[in-house]
Coordinates of C-alpha atoms in Angstrom, one line a residue:
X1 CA -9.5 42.7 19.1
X2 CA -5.9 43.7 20.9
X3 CA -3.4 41.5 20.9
X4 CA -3.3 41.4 24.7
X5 CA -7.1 40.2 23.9
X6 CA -5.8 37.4 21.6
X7 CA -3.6 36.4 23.8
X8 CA -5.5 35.4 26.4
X9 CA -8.6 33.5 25.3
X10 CA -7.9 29.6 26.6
X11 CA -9.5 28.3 23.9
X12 CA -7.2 29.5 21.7
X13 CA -4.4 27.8 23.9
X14 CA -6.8 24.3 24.0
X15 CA -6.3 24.6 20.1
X16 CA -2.6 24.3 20.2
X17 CA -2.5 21.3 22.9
X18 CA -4.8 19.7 20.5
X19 CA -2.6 20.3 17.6
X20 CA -0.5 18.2 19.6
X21 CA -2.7 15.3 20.0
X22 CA -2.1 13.8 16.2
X23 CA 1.5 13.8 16.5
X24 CA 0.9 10.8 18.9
X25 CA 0.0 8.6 16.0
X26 CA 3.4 9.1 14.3
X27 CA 6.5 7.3 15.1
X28 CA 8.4 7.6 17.6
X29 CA 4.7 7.7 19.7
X30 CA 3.4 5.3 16.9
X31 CA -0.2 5.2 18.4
X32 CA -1.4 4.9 15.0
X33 CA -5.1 4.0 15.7
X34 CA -5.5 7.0 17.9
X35 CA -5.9 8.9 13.9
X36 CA -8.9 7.8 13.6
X37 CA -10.0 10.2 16.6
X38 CA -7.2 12.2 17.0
X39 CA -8.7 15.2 15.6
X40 CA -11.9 15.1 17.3
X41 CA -10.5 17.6 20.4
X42 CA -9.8 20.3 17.6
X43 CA -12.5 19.8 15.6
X44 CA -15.0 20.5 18.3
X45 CA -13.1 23.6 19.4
X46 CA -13.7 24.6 16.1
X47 CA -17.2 24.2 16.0
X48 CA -18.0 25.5 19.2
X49 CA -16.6 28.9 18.4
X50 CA -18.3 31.8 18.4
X51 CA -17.7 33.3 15.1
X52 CA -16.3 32.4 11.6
X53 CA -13.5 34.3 12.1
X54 CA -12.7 32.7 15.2
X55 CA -13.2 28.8 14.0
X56 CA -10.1 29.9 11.7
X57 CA -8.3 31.9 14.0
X58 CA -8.4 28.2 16.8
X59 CA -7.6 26.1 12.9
X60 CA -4.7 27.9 12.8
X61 CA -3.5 27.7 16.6
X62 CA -4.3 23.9 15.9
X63 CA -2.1 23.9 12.8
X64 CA 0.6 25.9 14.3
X65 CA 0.6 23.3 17.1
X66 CA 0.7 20.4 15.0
X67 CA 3.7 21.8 12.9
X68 CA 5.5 22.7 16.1
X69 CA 5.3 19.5 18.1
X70 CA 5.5 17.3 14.8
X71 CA 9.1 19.3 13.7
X72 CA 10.2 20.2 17.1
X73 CA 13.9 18.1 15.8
X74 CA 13.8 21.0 13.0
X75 CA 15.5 23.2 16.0
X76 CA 18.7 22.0 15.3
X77 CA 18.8 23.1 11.5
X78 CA 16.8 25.9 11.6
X79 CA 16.6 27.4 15.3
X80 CA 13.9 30.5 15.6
X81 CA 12.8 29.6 12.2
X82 CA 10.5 26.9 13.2
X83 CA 8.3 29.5 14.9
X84 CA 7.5 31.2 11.7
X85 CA 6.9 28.2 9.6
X86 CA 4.4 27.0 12.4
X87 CA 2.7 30.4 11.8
X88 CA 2.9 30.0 7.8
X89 CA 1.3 25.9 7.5
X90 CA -0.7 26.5 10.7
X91 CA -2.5 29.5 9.0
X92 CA -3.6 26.6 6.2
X93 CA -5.3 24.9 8.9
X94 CA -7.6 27.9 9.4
X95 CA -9.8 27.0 6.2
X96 CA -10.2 23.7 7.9
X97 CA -11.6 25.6 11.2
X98 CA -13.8 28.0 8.6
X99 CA -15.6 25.1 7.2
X100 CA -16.0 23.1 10.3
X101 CA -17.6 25.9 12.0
X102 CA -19.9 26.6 8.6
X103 CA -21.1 23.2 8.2
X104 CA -21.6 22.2 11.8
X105 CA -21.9 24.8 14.2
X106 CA -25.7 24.2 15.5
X107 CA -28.3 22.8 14.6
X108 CA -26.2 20.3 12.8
X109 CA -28.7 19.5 10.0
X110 CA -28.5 16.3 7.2
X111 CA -27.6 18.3 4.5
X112 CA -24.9 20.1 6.8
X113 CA -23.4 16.9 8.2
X114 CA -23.2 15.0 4.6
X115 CA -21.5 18.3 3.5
X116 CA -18.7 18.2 6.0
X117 CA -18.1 14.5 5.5
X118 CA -17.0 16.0 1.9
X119 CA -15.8 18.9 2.3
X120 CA -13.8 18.8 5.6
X121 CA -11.6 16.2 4.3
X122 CA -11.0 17.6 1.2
X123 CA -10.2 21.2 2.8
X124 CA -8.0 19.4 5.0
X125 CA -5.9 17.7 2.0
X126 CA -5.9 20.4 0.0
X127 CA -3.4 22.3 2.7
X128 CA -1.7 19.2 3.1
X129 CA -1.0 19.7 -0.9
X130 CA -0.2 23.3 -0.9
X131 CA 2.4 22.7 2.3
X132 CA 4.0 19.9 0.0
X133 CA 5.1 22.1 -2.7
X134 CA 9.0 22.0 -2.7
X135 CA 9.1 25.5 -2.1
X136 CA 6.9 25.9 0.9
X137 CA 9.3 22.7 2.4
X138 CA 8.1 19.4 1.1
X139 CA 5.7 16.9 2.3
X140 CA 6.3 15.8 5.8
X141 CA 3.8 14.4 8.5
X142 CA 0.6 13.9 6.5
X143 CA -1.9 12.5 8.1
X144 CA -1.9 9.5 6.1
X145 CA 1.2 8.5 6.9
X146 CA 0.0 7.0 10.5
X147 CA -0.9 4.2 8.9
X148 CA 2.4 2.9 7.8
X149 CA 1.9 0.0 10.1
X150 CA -1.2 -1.6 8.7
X151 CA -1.0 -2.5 4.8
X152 CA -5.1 -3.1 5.1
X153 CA -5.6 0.6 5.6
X154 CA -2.6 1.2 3.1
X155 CA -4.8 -0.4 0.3
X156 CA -6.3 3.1 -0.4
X157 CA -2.7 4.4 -1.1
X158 CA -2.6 2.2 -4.3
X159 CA -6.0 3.9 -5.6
X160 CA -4.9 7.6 -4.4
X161 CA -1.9 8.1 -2.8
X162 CA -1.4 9.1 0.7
X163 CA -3.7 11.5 -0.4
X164 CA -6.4 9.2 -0.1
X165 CA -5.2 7.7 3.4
X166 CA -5.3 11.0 4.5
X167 CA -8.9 12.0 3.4
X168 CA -10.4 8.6 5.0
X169 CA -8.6 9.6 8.4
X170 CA -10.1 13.2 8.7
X171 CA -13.5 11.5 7.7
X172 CA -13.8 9.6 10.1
X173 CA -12.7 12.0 12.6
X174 CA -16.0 14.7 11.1
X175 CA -17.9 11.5 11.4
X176 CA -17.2 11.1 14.8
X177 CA -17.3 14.8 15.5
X178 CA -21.0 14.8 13.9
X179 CA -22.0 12.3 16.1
X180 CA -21.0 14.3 19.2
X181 CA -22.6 17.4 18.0
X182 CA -26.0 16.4 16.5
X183 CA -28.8 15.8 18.6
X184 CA -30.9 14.3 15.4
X185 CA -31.1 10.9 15.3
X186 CA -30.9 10.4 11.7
X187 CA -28.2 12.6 11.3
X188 CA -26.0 10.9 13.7
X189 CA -27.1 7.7 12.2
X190 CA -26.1 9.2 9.0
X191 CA -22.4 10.0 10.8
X192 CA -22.3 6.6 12.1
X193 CA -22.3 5.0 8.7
X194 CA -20.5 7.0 7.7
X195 CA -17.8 6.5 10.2
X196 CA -18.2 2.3 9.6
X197 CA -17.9 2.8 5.5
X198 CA -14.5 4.5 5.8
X199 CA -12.9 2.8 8.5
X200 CA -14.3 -0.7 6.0
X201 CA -13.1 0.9 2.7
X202 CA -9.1 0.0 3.0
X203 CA -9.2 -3.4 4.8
X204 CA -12.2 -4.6 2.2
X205 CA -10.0 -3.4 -0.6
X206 CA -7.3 -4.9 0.6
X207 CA -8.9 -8.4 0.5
X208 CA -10.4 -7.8 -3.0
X209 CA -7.9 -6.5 -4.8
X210 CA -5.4 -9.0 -6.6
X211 CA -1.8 -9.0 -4.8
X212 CA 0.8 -7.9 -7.2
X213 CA 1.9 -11.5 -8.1
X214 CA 6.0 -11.9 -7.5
X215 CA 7.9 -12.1 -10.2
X216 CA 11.9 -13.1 -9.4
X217 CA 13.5 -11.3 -5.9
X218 CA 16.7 -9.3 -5.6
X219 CA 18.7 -10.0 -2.2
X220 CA 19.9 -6.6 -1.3
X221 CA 22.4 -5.3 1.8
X222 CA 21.9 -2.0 3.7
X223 CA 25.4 -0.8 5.1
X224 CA 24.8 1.3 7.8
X225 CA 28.3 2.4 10.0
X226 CA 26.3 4.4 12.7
X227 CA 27.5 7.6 13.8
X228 CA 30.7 8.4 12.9
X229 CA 31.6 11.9 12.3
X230 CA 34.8 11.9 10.6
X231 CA 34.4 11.3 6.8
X232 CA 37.2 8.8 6.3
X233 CA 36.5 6.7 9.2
X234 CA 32.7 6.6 8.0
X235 CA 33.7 5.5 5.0
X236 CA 35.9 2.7 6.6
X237 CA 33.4 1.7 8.4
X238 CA 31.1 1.2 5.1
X239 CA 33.9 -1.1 3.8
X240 CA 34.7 -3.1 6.5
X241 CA 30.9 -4.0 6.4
X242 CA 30.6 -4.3 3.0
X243 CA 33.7 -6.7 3.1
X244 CA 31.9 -8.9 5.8
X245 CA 29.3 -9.7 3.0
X246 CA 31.1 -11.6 1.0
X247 CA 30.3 -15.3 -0.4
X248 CA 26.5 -14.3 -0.1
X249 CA 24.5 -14.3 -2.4
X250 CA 23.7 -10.3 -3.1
X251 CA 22.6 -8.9 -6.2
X252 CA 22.7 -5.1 -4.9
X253 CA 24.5 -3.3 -1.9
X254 CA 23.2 0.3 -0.5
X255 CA 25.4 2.2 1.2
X256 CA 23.3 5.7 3.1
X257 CA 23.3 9.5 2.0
X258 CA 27.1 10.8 2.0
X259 CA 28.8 7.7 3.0
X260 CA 31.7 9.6 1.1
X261 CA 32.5 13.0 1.0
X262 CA 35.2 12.1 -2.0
X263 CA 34.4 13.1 -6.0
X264 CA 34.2 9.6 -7.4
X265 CA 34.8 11.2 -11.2
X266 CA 38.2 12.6 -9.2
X267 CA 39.4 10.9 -6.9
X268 CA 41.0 7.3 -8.6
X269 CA 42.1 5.9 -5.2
X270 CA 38.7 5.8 -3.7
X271 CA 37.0 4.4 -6.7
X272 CA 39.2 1.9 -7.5
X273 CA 38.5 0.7 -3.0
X274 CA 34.7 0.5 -4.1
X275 CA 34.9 -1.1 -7.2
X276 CA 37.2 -3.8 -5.6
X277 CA 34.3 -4.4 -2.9
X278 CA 32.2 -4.6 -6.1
X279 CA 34.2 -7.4 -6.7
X280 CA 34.7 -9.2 -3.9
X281 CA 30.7 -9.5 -3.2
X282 CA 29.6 -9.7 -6.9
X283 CA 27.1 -7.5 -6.8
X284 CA 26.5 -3.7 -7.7
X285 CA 27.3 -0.8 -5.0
X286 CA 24.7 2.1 -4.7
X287 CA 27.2 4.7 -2.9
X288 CA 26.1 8.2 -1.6
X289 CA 28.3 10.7 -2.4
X290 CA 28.4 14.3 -0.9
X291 CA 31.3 16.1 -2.1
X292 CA 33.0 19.1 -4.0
X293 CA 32.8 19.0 -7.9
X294 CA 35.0 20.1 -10.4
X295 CA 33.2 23.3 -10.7
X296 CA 33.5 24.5 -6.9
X297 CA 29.9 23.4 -5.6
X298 CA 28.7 20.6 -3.6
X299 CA 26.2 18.5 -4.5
X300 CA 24.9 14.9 -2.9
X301 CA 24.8 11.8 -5.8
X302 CA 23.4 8.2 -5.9
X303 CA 26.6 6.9 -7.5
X304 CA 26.0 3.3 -9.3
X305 CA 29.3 1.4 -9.1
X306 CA 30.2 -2.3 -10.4
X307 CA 33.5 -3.5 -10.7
X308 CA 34.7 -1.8 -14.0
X309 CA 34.1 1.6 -12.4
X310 CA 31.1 4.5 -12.4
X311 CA 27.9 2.8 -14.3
X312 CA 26.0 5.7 -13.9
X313 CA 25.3 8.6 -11.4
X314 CA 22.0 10.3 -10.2
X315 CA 22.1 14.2 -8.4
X316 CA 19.3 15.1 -5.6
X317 CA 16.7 17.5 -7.0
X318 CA 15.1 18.2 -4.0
X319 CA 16.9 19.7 -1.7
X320 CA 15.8 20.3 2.1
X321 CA 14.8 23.6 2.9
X322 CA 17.6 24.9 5.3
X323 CA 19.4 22.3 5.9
X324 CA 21.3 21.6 1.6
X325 CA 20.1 25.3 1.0
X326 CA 18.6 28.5 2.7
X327 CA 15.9 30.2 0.5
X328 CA 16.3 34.0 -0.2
X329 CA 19.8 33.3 1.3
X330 CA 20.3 37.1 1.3
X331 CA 18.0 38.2 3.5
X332 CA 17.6 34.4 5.7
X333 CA 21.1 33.7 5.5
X334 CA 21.5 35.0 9.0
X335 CA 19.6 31.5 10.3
X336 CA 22.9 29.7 9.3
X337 CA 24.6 32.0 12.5
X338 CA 22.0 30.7 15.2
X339 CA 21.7 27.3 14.2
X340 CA 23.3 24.1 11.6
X341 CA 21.2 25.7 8.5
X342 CA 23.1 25.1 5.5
X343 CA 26.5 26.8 5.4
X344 CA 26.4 26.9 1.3
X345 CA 23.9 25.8 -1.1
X346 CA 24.4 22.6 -2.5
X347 CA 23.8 22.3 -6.1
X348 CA 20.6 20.7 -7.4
X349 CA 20.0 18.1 -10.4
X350 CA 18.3 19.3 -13.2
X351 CA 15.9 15.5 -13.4
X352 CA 15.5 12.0 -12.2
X353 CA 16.2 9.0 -14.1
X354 CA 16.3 5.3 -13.0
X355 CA 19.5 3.8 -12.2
X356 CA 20.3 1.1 -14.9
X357 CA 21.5 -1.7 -12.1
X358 CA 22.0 -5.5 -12.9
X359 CA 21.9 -8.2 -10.4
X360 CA 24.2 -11.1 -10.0
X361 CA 23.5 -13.3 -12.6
X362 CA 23.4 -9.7 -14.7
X363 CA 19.5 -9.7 -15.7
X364 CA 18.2 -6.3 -15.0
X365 CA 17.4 -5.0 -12.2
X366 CA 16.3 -1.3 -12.9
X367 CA 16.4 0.8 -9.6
X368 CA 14.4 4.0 -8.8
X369 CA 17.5 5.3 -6.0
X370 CA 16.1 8.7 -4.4
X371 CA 17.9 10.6 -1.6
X372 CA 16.8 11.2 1.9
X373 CA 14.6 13.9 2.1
X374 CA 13.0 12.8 -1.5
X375 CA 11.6 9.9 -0.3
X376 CA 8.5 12.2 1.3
X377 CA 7.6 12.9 -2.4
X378 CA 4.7 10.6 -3.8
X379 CA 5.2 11.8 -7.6
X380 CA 8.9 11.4 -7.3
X381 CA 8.5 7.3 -6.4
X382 CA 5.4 7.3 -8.8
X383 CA 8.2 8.5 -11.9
X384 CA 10.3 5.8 -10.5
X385 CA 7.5 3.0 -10.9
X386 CA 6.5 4.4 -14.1
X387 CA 9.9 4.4 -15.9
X388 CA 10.4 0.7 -14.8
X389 CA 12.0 0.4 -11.9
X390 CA 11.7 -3.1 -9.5
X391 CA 12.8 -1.4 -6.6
X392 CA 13.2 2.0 -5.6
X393 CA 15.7 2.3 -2.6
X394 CA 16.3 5.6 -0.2
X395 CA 19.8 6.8 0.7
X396 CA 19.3 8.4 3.9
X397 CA 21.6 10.5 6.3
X398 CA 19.4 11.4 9.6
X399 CA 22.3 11.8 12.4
X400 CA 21.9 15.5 13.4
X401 CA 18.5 13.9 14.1
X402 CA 19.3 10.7 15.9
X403 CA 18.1 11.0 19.6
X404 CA 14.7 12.3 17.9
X405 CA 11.8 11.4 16.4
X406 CA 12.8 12.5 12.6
X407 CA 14.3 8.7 12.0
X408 CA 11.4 7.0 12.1
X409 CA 9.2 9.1 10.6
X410 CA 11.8 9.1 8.1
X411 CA 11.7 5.5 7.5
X412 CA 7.8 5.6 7.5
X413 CA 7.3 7.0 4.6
X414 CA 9.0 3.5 2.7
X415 CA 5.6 2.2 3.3
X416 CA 3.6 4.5 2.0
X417 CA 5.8 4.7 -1.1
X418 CA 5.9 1.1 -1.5
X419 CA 1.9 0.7 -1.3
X420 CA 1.6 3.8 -3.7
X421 CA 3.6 2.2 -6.7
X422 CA 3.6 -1.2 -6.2
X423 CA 7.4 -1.7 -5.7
X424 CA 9.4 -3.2 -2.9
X425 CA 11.4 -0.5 -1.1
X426 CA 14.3 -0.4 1.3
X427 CA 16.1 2.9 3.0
X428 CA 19.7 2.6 3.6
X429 CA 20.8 5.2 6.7
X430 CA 24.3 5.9 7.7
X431 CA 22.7 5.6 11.2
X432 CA 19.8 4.1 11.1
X433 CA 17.0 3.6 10.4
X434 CA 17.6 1.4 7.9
X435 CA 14.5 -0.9 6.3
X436 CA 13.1 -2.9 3.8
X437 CA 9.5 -3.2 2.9
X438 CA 7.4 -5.2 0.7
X439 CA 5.3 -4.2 -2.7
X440 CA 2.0 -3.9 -0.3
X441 CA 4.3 -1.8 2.2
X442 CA 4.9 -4.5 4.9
X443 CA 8.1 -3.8 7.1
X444 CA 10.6 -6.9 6.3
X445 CA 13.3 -5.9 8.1
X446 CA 14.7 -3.1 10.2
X447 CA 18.1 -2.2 11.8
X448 CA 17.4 0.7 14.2
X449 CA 19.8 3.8 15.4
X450 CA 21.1 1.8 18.2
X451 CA 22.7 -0.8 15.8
X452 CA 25.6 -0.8 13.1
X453 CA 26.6 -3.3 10.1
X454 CA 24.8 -4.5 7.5
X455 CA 21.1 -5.5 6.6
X456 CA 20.8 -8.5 4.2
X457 CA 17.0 -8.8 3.2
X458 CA 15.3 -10.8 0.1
X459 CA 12.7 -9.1 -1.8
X460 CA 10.2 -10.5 -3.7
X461 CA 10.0 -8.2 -7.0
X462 CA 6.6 -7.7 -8.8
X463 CA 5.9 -7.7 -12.4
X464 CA 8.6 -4.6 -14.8
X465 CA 5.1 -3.8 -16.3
X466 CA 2.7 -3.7 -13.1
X467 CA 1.2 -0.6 -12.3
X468 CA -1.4 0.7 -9.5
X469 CA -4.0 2.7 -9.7
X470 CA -2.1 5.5 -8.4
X471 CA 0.9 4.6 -10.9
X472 CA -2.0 5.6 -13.3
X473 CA -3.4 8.0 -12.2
X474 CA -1.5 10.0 -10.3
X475 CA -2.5 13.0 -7.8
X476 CA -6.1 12.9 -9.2
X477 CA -6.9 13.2 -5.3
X478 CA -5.6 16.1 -4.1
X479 CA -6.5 17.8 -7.1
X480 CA -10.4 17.1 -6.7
X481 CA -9.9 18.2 -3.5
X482 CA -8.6 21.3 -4.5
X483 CA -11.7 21.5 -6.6
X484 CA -14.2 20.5 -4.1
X485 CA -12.3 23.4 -1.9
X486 CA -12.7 26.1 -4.5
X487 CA -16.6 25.6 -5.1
X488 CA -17.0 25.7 -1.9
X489 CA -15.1 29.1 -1.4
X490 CA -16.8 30.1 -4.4
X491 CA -20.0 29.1 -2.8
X492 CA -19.2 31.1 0.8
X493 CA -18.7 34.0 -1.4
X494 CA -21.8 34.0 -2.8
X495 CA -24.1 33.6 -0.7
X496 CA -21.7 36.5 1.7
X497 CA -22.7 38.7 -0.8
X498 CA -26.6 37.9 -1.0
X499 CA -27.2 38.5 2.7
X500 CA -27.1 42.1 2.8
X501 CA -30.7 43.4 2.1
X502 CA -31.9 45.3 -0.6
X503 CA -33.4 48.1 -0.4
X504 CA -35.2 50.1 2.8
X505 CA -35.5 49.0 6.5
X506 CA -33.7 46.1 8.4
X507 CA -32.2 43.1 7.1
X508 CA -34.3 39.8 8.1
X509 CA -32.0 37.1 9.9
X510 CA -30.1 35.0 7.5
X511 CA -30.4 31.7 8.8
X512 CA -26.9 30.2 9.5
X513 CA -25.4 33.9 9.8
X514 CA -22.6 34.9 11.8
X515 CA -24.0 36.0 15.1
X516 CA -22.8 38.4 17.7
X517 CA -19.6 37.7 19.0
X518 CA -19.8 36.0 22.5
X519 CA -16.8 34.9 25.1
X520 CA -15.0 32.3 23.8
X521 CA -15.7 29.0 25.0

């Protein structure tokens, strides 16, 4: 086929509106119960195509849609370069448009139908895991994050990560898809059920399972100064409303991502102004430091102050794609000329370790403090719940982004890592949004981009030694999913290679063969 011919089939074009469509359940949009259907449009464009390789051609329009319209605010940072990583994760999506086509283009069958209710959702996770991977960018907007409003549903996070959220959102959609297809009774019976038993699992978990039982709170402040460009007045902003809070009762304060651009291990002056305010409010200051090092580079720290100086310090390992560093800067480095793409490479840590905090009568408070971007990584929270810490808290600098989406599916994501391990969890941004969220990942308090000061919240803390499932377990999930993927690739492959006919005269019809191409519908 031409491209002029590629170009201009509408179907093709209906894919990427549809794309589209699931963004809607994300915030800023936030129509979160639209995900249970939301992928019904694409799915059926799938199905109805012609050919194989057309289902994944229209997979990955629809992916390349989705990536586009879910990181449109990536423009900024990146510019032309969003275009080509639309292309790159939207080509995932074509395995998902391969096996819908396989398993439900008609007659839609039982044995078909119960397949795709497997192997659909699991196709689908298993490019939401491969786009995760640090290298490929990192794990933002999975599907299982519009949930972050409803704790019931957030249940199956605690078993299997977002992972599982996400699987139990595109099963229901196949469900639903199935029922629209099949003309069988008992098979769209069989899709109803279906539909009802995944829509029941997280709410009827949620009311079985035993609530982590509280053990103690920590009253913690989020300093947020709004958007302030210049460095010195940000970080006189942070003090004046860090100095506000004292005479209550705090046992922690969080200031956002580079609230100061000054090297806390040089710079005496500054230090000694933070651990005065350590002082003055008795509690422990998480600072975010973004600043030149002795060595020359530039690296962004979680700096643990009390009143005696520097406790201890932790360095981002994760750095965003473009925006702290440019991969292959020798031949993308150009991107940095067109748009705000990193200027330099920051410097990455070499591990993560849990901040040794105290509260204010000096019992421990261990704290799991990641930065910004990190707080999109399930098995980065999951280390911090398994080395013991009570809370894990999210330094967060979103202002290039702030008349977008990006901050609040930012702060999103605090749910879903608080329903994953089990831990209360609160995001500190330098302008907003900044938010505090219980163990079962119920919002507590907010403070949105149109506000400045500080956010005093309790927490109640669970048990050092409680664990969920998914503290247990770990990705177990995505990695059967992978699985379930490959044998079914494996499977495609084999029975490709069994249709030719052996030996003399014309092949019989392979039932469930590719047929001859027709005009797209």
């Amino acid at each position: 086929m031409s491209l002029r011919a590629a170009l201009t089939q509408p179907a093709r074009y209906a894919s990427l509106v549809a794309g589209a469509v699931p963004v809607l359940c994300f915030p800023a949009a936030g129509l979160g119960s639209l995900a249970w259907v939301c992928l019904v449009p694409g799915l059926l464009l799938m199905q109805r195509s012609p050919g194989a390789r057309e289902a994944a051609v229209r997979g990955w329009w629809f992916g390349a849609g989705f990536i586009l319209t879910a990181m449109y605010w990536l423009i900024p940072s990146i510019g032309p370069g969003l275009l080509p990583l639309a292309l790159l994760f939207g080509a995932l999506q074509g395995a998902v448009g391969l096996a819908v086509w396989r398993l439900l283009r008609p007659p839609v069958t039982a044995r078909r139908a119960l397949a795709a209710l497997v192997v659909v959702p699991a196709v689908w996770v298993t490019t939401e895991f491969a786009r995760s991977w640090h290298a490929l960018g990192g794990p933002w907007a999975l599907l299982g994050a519009t949930q972050w409003q409803h704790p019931a549903v957030l249940a199956l996070a605690s078993v299997g990560g977002i992972w599982l959220v996400s699987a139990a959102v595109v099963a229901a959609n196949t469900a639903v898809t199935v029922l629209l297809c099949a003309r069988r009774r008992p098979v769209r019976a069989l899709a109803a059920g279906a539909a009802a038993a995944v829509l029941l699992a997280g709410p009827l978990l949620f009311a079985l399972r035993t609530a982590p039982s509280p053990q103690g709170s920590a009253t913690v402040a989020l300093v947020q100064p709004g958007v302030v460009e210049d460095a010195g007045q940000r970080l006189d902003a942070s003090v004046r409303a860090t100095a506000a809070l004292a005479g209550q009762p705090l046992d922690l304060v969080v200031w956002g991502e580079s609230s100061t651009t000054a090297d806390l291990d040089r710079d005496p002056a500054t230090l000694a102004a933070l651990r005065g305010l350590s002082a003055a409010t008795g509690a422990q200051l998480l600072a975010g430091e973004d600043a030149r090092k002795a060595d020359g580079r530039i690296s962004k720290d979680t700096v643990l102050i009390d009143r005696d100086g520097i406790v201890d310090r932790y360095r981002k390992i994760r750095l965003v794609p473009f925006g702290e560093y440019i991969p292959l800067r020798p031949a993308l480095g150009w991107i940095a000329g067109v748009s705000r793409a990193a200027g330099e490479n920051r410097a990455p840590g070499t591990a993560f370790h849990v901040l040794p905090a105290t509260g204010r009568t000096g019992a421990p408070l261990p704290v799991g403090a990641l930065i910004c971007f990190e707080s999109a990584f399930p098995d980065m929270s999951r280390a911090a719940a398994n080395e013991g810490a009570r809370v894990l808290v999210y330094q967060s600098s979103t202002s290039t982004f702030q008349h977008t989406w990006a901050p609040g599916q930012h702060v999103s994501l605090g749910a879903l890592r608080a329903a994953e391990t089990g831990r209360p969890v609160v995001q500190a941004s330098l302008t907003g949004v900044s938010a505090a969220f219980d163990a079962q990942g119920r919002e507590l308090a907010r403070l949105g981009t149109d506000r400045t000061g500080a956010l005093t919240v309790r927490l109640p803390l669970t048990a050092p030694q409680a664990r969920t499932v998914y503290d247990r377990i770990g990705d177990v999930v995505p990695l059967t999913a992978v699985a379930v993927t490959a044998v079914g690739a494996a499977t495609l492959a084999l029975r490709s290679r069994r249709r030719p006919a052996a030996g003399a005269g014309p092949a019989a019809p392979v039932a469930g063969a590719d047929q001859p191409s027709v005009p797209a519908r």
